[in-house]
Coordinates of C-alpha atoms and ligand atoms in Angstrom, one line a residue:
X1 CA -5.1 -4.6 24.0
X2 CA -2.3 -3.7 21.5
X3 CA -3.4 -3.4 17.9
X4 CA -2.4 -5.5 14.9
X5 CA -0.8 -3.9 11.8
X6 CA -0.7 -5.5 8.4
X7 CA 2.4 -4.4 6.3
X8 CA 3.5 -5.2 2.8
X9 CA 7.1 -6.6 3.1
X10 CA 8.1 -5.9 -0.6
X11 CA 7.1 -3.3 -3.2
X12 CA 3.3 -3.4 -2.5
X13 CA 0.7 -5.7 -4.1
X14 CA 1.8 -8.6 -1.9
X15 CA -1.9 -9.6 -1.3
X16 CA -2.5 -7.5 1.9
X17 CA -6.2 -7.2 0.8
X18 CA -6.9 -10.9 1.4
X19 CA -5.3 -11.0 4.8
X20 CA -6.7 -7.6 5.9
X21 CA -10.2 -8.9 5.0
X22 CA -9.5 -12.1 6.9
X23 CA -8.4 -10.2 10.0
X24 CA -11.0 -7.4 9.6
X25 CA -13.8 -9.8 10.1
X26 CA -12.6 -10.4 13.7
X27 CA -11.7 -6.7 14.4
X28 CA -13.8 -4.0 16.0
X29 CA -12.0 -1.2 14.2
X30 CA -10.1 -1.0 10.9
X31 CA -7.8 2.1 10.6
X32 CA -5.8 3.4 7.7
X33 CA -2.7 5.3 8.5
X34 CA -1.0 6.4 5.3
X35 CA -1.1 6.7 1.6
X36 CA -4.4 7.4 -0.2
X37 CA -6.2 6.1 -3.3
X38 CA -3.0 5.0 -4.8
X39 CA -3.8 1.7 -3.0
X40 CA -6.5 -0.6 -4.1
X41 CA -8.0 -3.9 -3.5
X42 CA -11.2 -5.8 -4.2
X43 CA -13.3 -7.2 -1.5
X44 CA -15.8 -9.9 -2.3
X45 CA -18.7 -10.4 0.2
X46 CA -21.6 -12.7 -0.5
X47 CA -20.7 -12.8 -4.2
X48 CA -20.6 -9.0 -4.5
X49 CA -17.4 -7.2 -5.5
X50 CA -16.3 -4.0 -3.9
X51 CA -13.3 -2.1 -5.3
X52 CA -11.9 0.0 -2.6
X53 CA -9.0 2.5 -2.9
X54 CA -9.4 4.7 0.1
X55 CA -12.0 3.4 2.5
X56 CA -10.6 0.8 5.0
X57 CA -11.6 -2.7 3.8
X58 CA -13.6 -3.4 7.1
X59 CA -16.2 -1.0 5.8
X60 CA -18.0 -3.8 3.9
X61 CA -18.1 -6.0 7.1
X62 CA -19.9 -3.1 8.9
X63 CA -16.9 -2.4 11.1
X64 CA -16.0 1.0 12.5
X65 CA -13.5 2.4 10.0
X66 CA -11.2 5.3 10.6
X67 CA -8.9 7.4 8.3
X68 CA -6.0 8.7 10.2
X69 CA -4.2 12.0 10.0
X70 CA -1.4 10.5 7.9
X71 CA -3.7 9.6 5.0
X72 CA -4.3 11.8 2.0
X73 CA -7.9 11.9 1.1
X74 CA -9.3 12.5 -2.4
X75 CA -12.9 13.6 -1.6
X76 CA -14.1 12.6 -5.1
X77 CA -12.9 9.0 -4.6
X78 CA -14.3 9.0 -1.1
X79 CA -17.7 10.1 -2.4
X80 CA -17.7 7.5 -5.2
X81 CA -16.8 4.7 -2.8
X82 CA -19.4 5.8 -0.3
X83 CA -22.1 5.9 -3.0
X84 CA -21.1 2.5 -4.3
X85 CA -21.6 1.1 -0.8
X86 CA -24.9 2.8 -0.4
X87 CA -26.2 1.3 -3.6
X88 CA -25.6 -2.1 -2.0
X89 CA -27.4 -0.9 1.2
X90 CA -24.2 -0.4 3.2
X91 CA -23.9 2.7 5.4
X92 CA -20.2 3.3 6.2
X93 CA -19.5 3.6 9.9
X94 CA -16.6 6.1 9.2
X95 CA -14.5 8.6 11.0
X96 CA -12.0 10.9 9.3
X97 CA -9.3 12.8 11.2
X98 CA -9.5 16.6 10.7
X99 CA -5.7 16.7 10.2
X100 CA -5.8 14.4 7.1
X101 CA -4.8 16.3 4.0
X102 CA -7.0 16.7 1.0
X103 CA -6.1 15.8 -2.6
X104 CA -7.4 18.4 -5.0
X105 CA -7.5 18.2 -8.8
X106 CA -4.4 20.4 -9.2
X107 CA -2.5 17.7 -7.3
X108 CA -3.5 15.1 -9.9
X109 CA -2.4 17.5 -12.7
X110 CA 0.9 18.2 -11.1
X111 CA 1.5 14.5 -10.5
X112 CA 0.8 13.7 -14.2
X113 CA 2.8 16.7 -15.4
X114 CA 5.8 15.6 -13.3
X115 CA 5.7 12.2 -14.8
X116 CA 5.1 13.1 -18.4
X117 CA 7.4 16.0 -18.8
X118 CA 11.1 15.7 -18.7
X119 CA 11.5 18.0 -15.7
X120 CA 11.9 15.1 -13.3
X121 CA 13.0 11.5 -13.3
X122 CA 10.0 9.3 -14.2
X123 CA 8.8 7.4 -11.1
X124 CA 5.9 5.6 -12.5
X125 CA 3.4 7.0 -10.0
X126 CA -0.3 6.2 -10.0
X127 CA -1.0 9.8 -11.0
X128 CA -3.5 10.1 -8.1
X129 CA -1.9 13.3 -6.8
X130 CA -0.3 11.6 -3.8
X131 CA 3.2 13.1 -4.1
X132 CA 2.1 16.8 -4.7
X133 CA -0.4 16.5 -1.8
X134 CA 2.2 15.3 0.7
X135 CA 4.6 17.9 -0.7
X136 CA 2.0 20.6 0.2
X137 CA 1.7 19.1 3.7
X138 CA 5.5 19.2 4.2
X139 CA 5.6 22.7 2.9
X140 CA 2.8 23.6 5.4
X141 CA 0.6 24.8 2.6
X142 CA -1.9 21.9 2.4
X143 CA -5.6 21.9 2.8
X144 CA -6.8 19.6 5.5
X145 CA -10.1 17.8 6.2
X146 CA -10.9 20.4 8.8
X147 CA -10.7 23.1 6.1
X148 CA -12.8 21.1 3.6
X149 CA -15.7 21.0 6.0
X150 CA -15.6 24.7 6.9
X151 CA -16.5 26.8 3.9
X152 CA -14.8 30.0 5.1
X153 CA -11.5 28.1 5.8
X154 CA -11.8 26.3 2.5
X155 CA -12.3 29.6 0.6
X156 CA -9.3 31.2 2.3
X157 CA -7.0 28.2 1.7
X158 CA -8.0 27.9 -2.0
X159 CA -7.4 31.6 -2.4
X160 CA -3.8 31.0 -1.2
X161 CA -3.2 27.8 -3.1
X162 CA -5.0 28.0 -6.4
X163 CA -3.2 30.9 -8.1
X164 CA 0.2 29.4 -7.3
X165 CA -0.8 25.9 -8.6
X166 CA -2.3 27.5 -11.7
X167 CA 0.8 29.5 -12.4
X168 CA 3.1 26.4 -12.0
X169 CA 0.9 24.2 -14.2
X170 CA 0.4 26.8 -17.0
X171 CA 3.8 28.6 -17.0
X172 CA 6.2 25.7 -16.1
X173 CA 4.4 22.7 -17.5
X174 CA 2.3 24.4 -20.2
X175 CA -0.9 22.7 -19.1
X176 CA -4.3 24.5 -19.3
X177 CA -6.1 24.2 -16.0
X178 CA -9.7 23.2 -16.7
X179 CA -11.2 24.5 -13.4
X180 CA -11.3 27.9 -11.7
X181 CA -10.9 28.8 -8.1
X182 CA -14.7 29.4 -7.9
X183 CA -15.6 26.1 -9.5
X184 CA -13.3 24.3 -7.1
X185 CA -14.8 26.1 -4.1
X186 CA -18.3 25.3 -5.3
X187 CA -17.6 21.6 -5.8
X188 CA -15.5 21.0 -2.7
X189 CA -17.6 23.1 -0.3
X190 CA -20.6 20.9 -1.2
X191 CA -18.6 17.8 -0.7
X192 CA -17.3 19.1 2.6
X193 CA -20.9 19.7 3.7
X194 CA -21.7 16.0 3.0
X195 CA -18.5 14.7 4.7
X196 CA -18.7 16.9 7.8
X197 CA -20.5 14.3 9.9
X198 CA -17.4 12.0 9.6
X199 CA -15.1 14.5 11.4
X200 CA -13.5 12.8 14.4
X201 CA -10.3 12.8 16.4
X202 CA -9.0 9.5 15.1
X203 CA -6.0 9.5 17.5
X204 CA -8.3 9.8 20.5
X205 CA -10.9 7.4 19.3
X206 CA -8.2 4.7 18.4
X207 CA -6.4 5.1 21.8
X208 CA -9.6 4.9 23.7
X209 CA -10.6 1.8 21.8
X210 CA -7.3 0.1 22.4
X211 CA -7.5 1.0 26.1
X212 CA -11.0 -0.5 26.3
X213 CA -9.6 -3.8 24.9
X214 CA -11.2 -3.4 21.5
X215 CA -9.6 -5.2 18.5
X216 CA -8.0 -2.6 16.3
X217 CA -6.5 -3.5 12.9
X218 CA -4.2 -1.0 11.2
X219 CA -4.5 -1.5 7.4
X220 CA -1.2 -0.9 5.7
X221 CA -1.0 0.4 2.1
X222 CA 1.8 0.0 -0.4
X223 CA 5.0 -1.8 0.8
X224 CA 8.2 -1.5 2.8
X225 CA 10.4 -0.7 -0.2
X226 CA 8.1 2.2 -1.2
X227 CA 8.8 3.9 2.1
X228 CA 9.8 7.6 1.5
X229 CA 12.9 7.1 3.6
X230 CA 13.8 3.4 3.6
X231 CA 12.5 2.5 0.1
X232 CA 14.3 2.7 -3.2
X233 CA 14.3 6.5 -3.3
X234 CA 13.3 8.3 -5.5
X235 CA 11.2 5.4 -6.8
X236 CA 9.0 5.4 -3.7
X237 CA 5.7 6.8 -2.5
X238 CA 5.5 9.8 -0.3
X239 CA 4.4 8.2 2.9
X240 CA 5.7 5.6 5.4
X241 CA 4.2 2.2 4.8
X242 CA 6.3 0.6 7.5
X243 CA 4.9 -0.5 10.9
X244 CA 6.0 2.6 12.8
X245 CA 4.1 4.6 10.1
X246 CA 0.9 3.4 11.8
X247 CA 1.8 5.1 15.1
X248 CA 2.7 8.4 13.3
X249 CA -0.2 8.3 10.9
X250 CA -2.8 7.7 13.5
X251 CA -1.4 9.4 16.5
X252 CA -0.8 6.5 18.9
X253 CA 2.3 5.4 20.9
X254 CA 4.4 2.7 19.1
X255 CA 3.9 0.5 22.2
X256 CA 0.2 0.2 21.3
X257 CA 1.1 -1.9 18.3
X258 CA 1.4 -5.5 19.3
X259 CA 1.3 -7.8 16.3
X260 CA 3.0 -6.9 13.1
X261 CA 1.9 -9.2 10.2
X262 CA 4.3 -9.0 7.3
X263 CA 2.7 -9.9 4.0
X264 CA 5.2 -11.6 1.6
X265 CA 4.4 -12.7 -1.9
X266 CA 6.1 -16.1 -2.6
X267 CA 8.0 -14.3 -5.4
X268 CA 8.6 -10.5 -5.9
X269 CA 6.6 -8.0 -8.0
X270 CA 6.9 -4.3 -8.6
X271 CA 4.8 -1.8 -10.5
X272 CA 6.3 1.4 -11.6
X273 CA 10.0 2.3 -12.2
X274 CA 12.9 1.7 -9.9
X275 CA 15.5 -0.9 -9.0
X276 CA 14.5 -4.6 -8.8
X277 CA 17.5 -6.8 -8.3
X278 CA 15.8 -10.2 -8.9
X279 CA 13.7 -9.1 -11.8
X280 CA 13.1 -11.7 -14.5
X281 CA 13.0 -9.9 -17.9
X282 CA 12.6 -13.1 -19.9
X283 CA 9.8 -15.4 -21.2
X284 CA 9.7 -17.2 -17.9
X285 CA 9.0 -13.8 -16.1
X286 CA 6.3 -13.2 -18.7
X287 CA 4.7 -16.6 -17.9
X288 CA 4.9 -15.9 -14.2
X289 CA 3.2 -12.5 -14.7
X290 CA 0.4 -14.2 -16.6
X291 CA 0.0 -17.1 -14.2
X292 CA -0.1 -14.7 -11.2
X293 CA -2.3 -12.2 -13.0
X294 CA 0.2 -9.5 -12.1
X295 CA -1.5 -6.4 -13.3
X296 CA -2.0 -3.3 -11.0
X297 CA -5.3 -2.9 -9.2
X298 CA -5.3 0.9 -9.4
X299 CA -3.7 1.5 -12.8
X300 CA -3.9 -1.9 -14.6
X301 CA -0.2 -1.7 -15.4
X302 CA 1.7 -5.0 -15.9
X303 CA 3.7 -5.7 -12.8
X304 CA 7.4 -6.6 -13.1
X305 CA 8.1 -10.0 -11.6
X306 CA 11.2 -11.7 -10.1
X307 CA 12.3 -14.4 -7.6
X308 CA 11.9 -14.0 -3.9
X309 CA 14.6 -11.8 -2.4
X310 CA 15.8 -12.6 1.1
X311 CA 18.0 -9.5 1.5
X312 CA 14.9 -7.5 1.0
X313 CA 12.9 -9.5 3.5
X314 CA 15.6 -9.5 6.1
X315 CA 15.7 -5.7 5.8
X316 CA 11.9 -5.5 5.9
X317 CA 12.1 -7.6 9.1
X318 CA 14.5 -5.1 10.6
X319 CA 12.4 -2.1 9.6
X320 CA 9.0 -3.5 10.7
X321 CA 9.7 -6.0 13.4
X322 CA 7.3 -8.6 12.0
X323 CA 5.9 -10.9 14.7
X324 CA 4.6 -13.2 12.0
X325 CA 4.5 -13.6 8.2
X326 CA 1.7 -14.4 5.7
X327 CA 3.1 -15.9 2.5
X328 CA 0.8 -15.2 -0.4
X329 CA 0.3 -16.8 -3.9
X330 CA 2.3 -19.9 -3.2
X331 CA 0.0 -21.6 -5.8
X332 CA 1.5 -19.4 -8.6
X333 CA 4.8 -21.2 -8.1
X334 CA 3.3 -24.7 -8.3
X335 CA 4.3 -26.9 -11.3
X336 CA 7.8 -25.4 -11.7
X337 CA 10.7 -27.9 -11.8
X338 CA 12.9 -25.5 -9.9
X339 CA 12.5 -22.5 -7.7
X340 CA 15.1 -19.9 -6.9
X341 CA 15.6 -17.6 -3.9
X342 CA 18.1 -14.8 -3.7
X343 CA 20.0 -15.5 -0.5
X344 CA 22.5 -12.5 -0.7
X345 CA 24.0 -10.0 -3.2
X346 CA 27.5 -9.5 -4.3
X347 CA 28.4 -5.8 -4.3
X348 CA 32.0 -5.1 -5.5
X349 CA 32.7 -8.8 -4.8
X350 CA 31.5 -8.5 -1.1
X351 CA 28.7 -10.6 0.2
X352 CA 25.7 -8.5 1.4
X353 CA 22.8 -10.1 3.2
X354 CA 20.6 -7.0 3.5
X355 CA 19.1 -4.6 0.9
X356 CA 21.8 -2.1 0.1
X357 CA 21.3 1.1 2.0
X358 CA 22.4 3.4 -0.8
X359 CA 21.0 3.9 -4.4
X360 CA 24.5 3.2 -5.7
X361 CA 24.7 -0.1 -3.7
X362 CA 21.4 -1.2 -5.2
X363 CA 22.7 -0.5 -8.7
X364 CA 25.8 -2.6 -8.1
X365 CA 24.0 -5.5 -6.3
X366 CA 24.3 -8.8 -8.1
X367 CA 21.7 -11.3 -6.7
X368 CA 23.0 -14.8 -5.8
X369 CA 20.6 -17.6 -5.8
X370 CA 19.9 -20.9 -4.1
X371 CA 17.8 -23.4 -6.1
X372 CA 15.0 -25.5 -4.6
X373 CA 13.2 -28.5 -6.0
X374 CA 9.8 -27.3 -7.3
X375 CA 6.5 -28.7 -6.2
X376 CA 3.5 -30.0 -8.1
X377 CA 0.0 -28.6 -7.9
X378 CA -1.1 -27.8 -4.4
X379 CA -4.2 -29.4 -2.9
X380 CA -6.7 -26.5 -3.0
X381 CA -8.4 -27.9 0.1
X382 CA -5.3 -27.9 2.2
X383 CA -5.8 -26.3 5.6
X384 CA -2.7 -27.3 7.4
X385 CA 1.0 -26.9 6.5
X386 CA 1.4 -30.7 6.7
X387 CA -1.0 -31.0 3.8
X388 CA 1.4 -29.1 1.5
X389 CA 4.0 -31.0 -0.6
X390 CA 7.3 -31.6 1.2
X391 CA 9.1 -29.4 -1.4
X392 CA 6.8 -26.5 -0.6
X393 CA 7.4 -26.9 3.1
X394 CA 11.1 -26.9 2.6
X395 CA 10.9 -23.6 0.7
X396 CA 8.7 -22.1 3.4
X397 CA 10.9 -23.3 6.3
X398 CA 14.0 -21.8 4.6
X399 CA 12.2 -18.4 4.2
X400 CA 11.0 -18.5 7.8
X401 CA 14.5 -19.3 9.2
X402 CA 16.2 -16.7 7.0
X403 CA 13.8 -13.9 7.8
X404 CA 13.4 -14.7 11.4
X405 CA 9.6 -14.6 11.8
X406 CA 7.1 -17.4 12.0
X407 CA 4.9 -18.1 8.9
X408 CA 1.4 -18.2 10.3
X409 CA -0.6 -18.1 7.1
X410 CA 0.1 -19.5 3.6
X411 CA -2.3 -18.4 0.8
X412 CA -2.8 -21.0 -1.9
X413 CA -5.5 -19.2 -4.0
X414 CA -7.6 -16.0 -4.1
X415 CA -10.6 -17.5 -2.2
X416 CA -10.9 -17.1 1.5
X417 CA -11.1 -20.9 1.9
X418 CA -7.8 -21.3 0.1
X419 CA -5.8 -20.4 3.2
X420 CA -3.5 -22.6 5.2
X421 CA -2.9 -21.7 8.8
X422 CA 0.1 -22.8 10.8
Ligands
IMP501 P1 2.5 7.2 -5.9 O1 2.3 6.6 -4.6 O2 1.3 7.2 -6.8 O3 3.2 8.5 -5.9 O4 3.6 6.2 -6.7 C1 4.9 6.1 -6.3 C2 5.4 4.6 -6.5 O5 4.7 3.8 -5.6 C3 5.1 4.1 -7.9 O6 6.1 3.2 -8.3 C4 3.8 3.3 -7.8 O7 3.6 2.3 -8.7 C5 4.0 2.8 -6.4 N1 2.7 2.5 -5.7 C6 1.9 3.4 -5.1 N2 0.9 2.7 -4.5 C7 1.1 1.4 -4.7 C8 0.3 0.2 -4.3 O8 -0.7 0.3 -3.6 N3 0.9 -0.9 -4.8 C9 2.0 -1.0 -5.5 N4 2.7 0.0 -5.9 C10 2.3 1.3 -5.5

């Protein structure tokens, strides 16, 4: 049975967590394929809150959870999350691919140094060491999970990496490195010892599960426009949060992905720097941020907010092949007299219906809007589309037609019961 992948259609924080949890309950496996602890969401089970950044969200439902080769693993975060679960009596059923790369404290320092100094353009990263870790991977200098769990390999890899990182941090960035090669080895060899039992070929296990007809959910992190190639480079993350990223990040053929659920916030938000054509920089934007509680889960930073952007969503549809959409936070738009949707851009006087493919194009893009009549408060008990106000349905129908994928879920509140299914 082909697997299902959940993908953020915008800049991340679309509300993937709620839908992932919703789908995770029915899945046998939940698999992460990219990113690391730059992601984050809160899972509430029987009144208990779990904040997860790295572990797949299915872990609290007792599902088999896998971390694929494309993920970057911060062992400190992983240990903290496992310990928090254990305190609640949950033993994670976890597998980690030996090929996954490891984030070490020098990656965090390099990430922060790159952001704080004026050596590079500021990206507004989460400072979790994601970029420097993926950079080591691309340079073929990284330390992988297979090294972490083998003390001799770890020692050898640290001996190659540590002196270079220390030199760069101290001599280029002027930062004192508060740990030694020996202290790193001691801490991480002990962690590796504890994590060794989780070592598993995630590619093989996932393929076998799919062949046996098991339900596999691939949990996306971040969003389409943060993709390292197709996002708003350089204001992107260092992985591939698009649907094909699941195949590369786990090690499965693309044909084994069946459903692609695109998660779309009913408006747009972005955390961090970078272009945002429909951004609202006024008091109305501020009010929308407050109403939607738009503050980052991982860093607490206020998110920038703007109207829904159809050129973005059409492009996301092309990049991901959504088989269905989930529209999130529709309730945040309730009570407005008028809603706007960006239908296309003008770039040098020319009408553009997709997200510009070049940085220069994005800089020149002037969003053009269509206004819709607003809708009053939504019935929090609505379960079917027909129970939503006519104006809300008109807005949703328009989005569905323009993006070219069926809206199967509309979220009208944070609670699981505040979900409308079509
Ligand atoms: P990094 O992934 O920490 O390197 O950050 C690169 C960019 O991606 C920054 O603009 C971050 O704010 C953004 N980013 C990374 N992870 C997430 C996420 O889970 N949600 C939203 N934005 C994210």
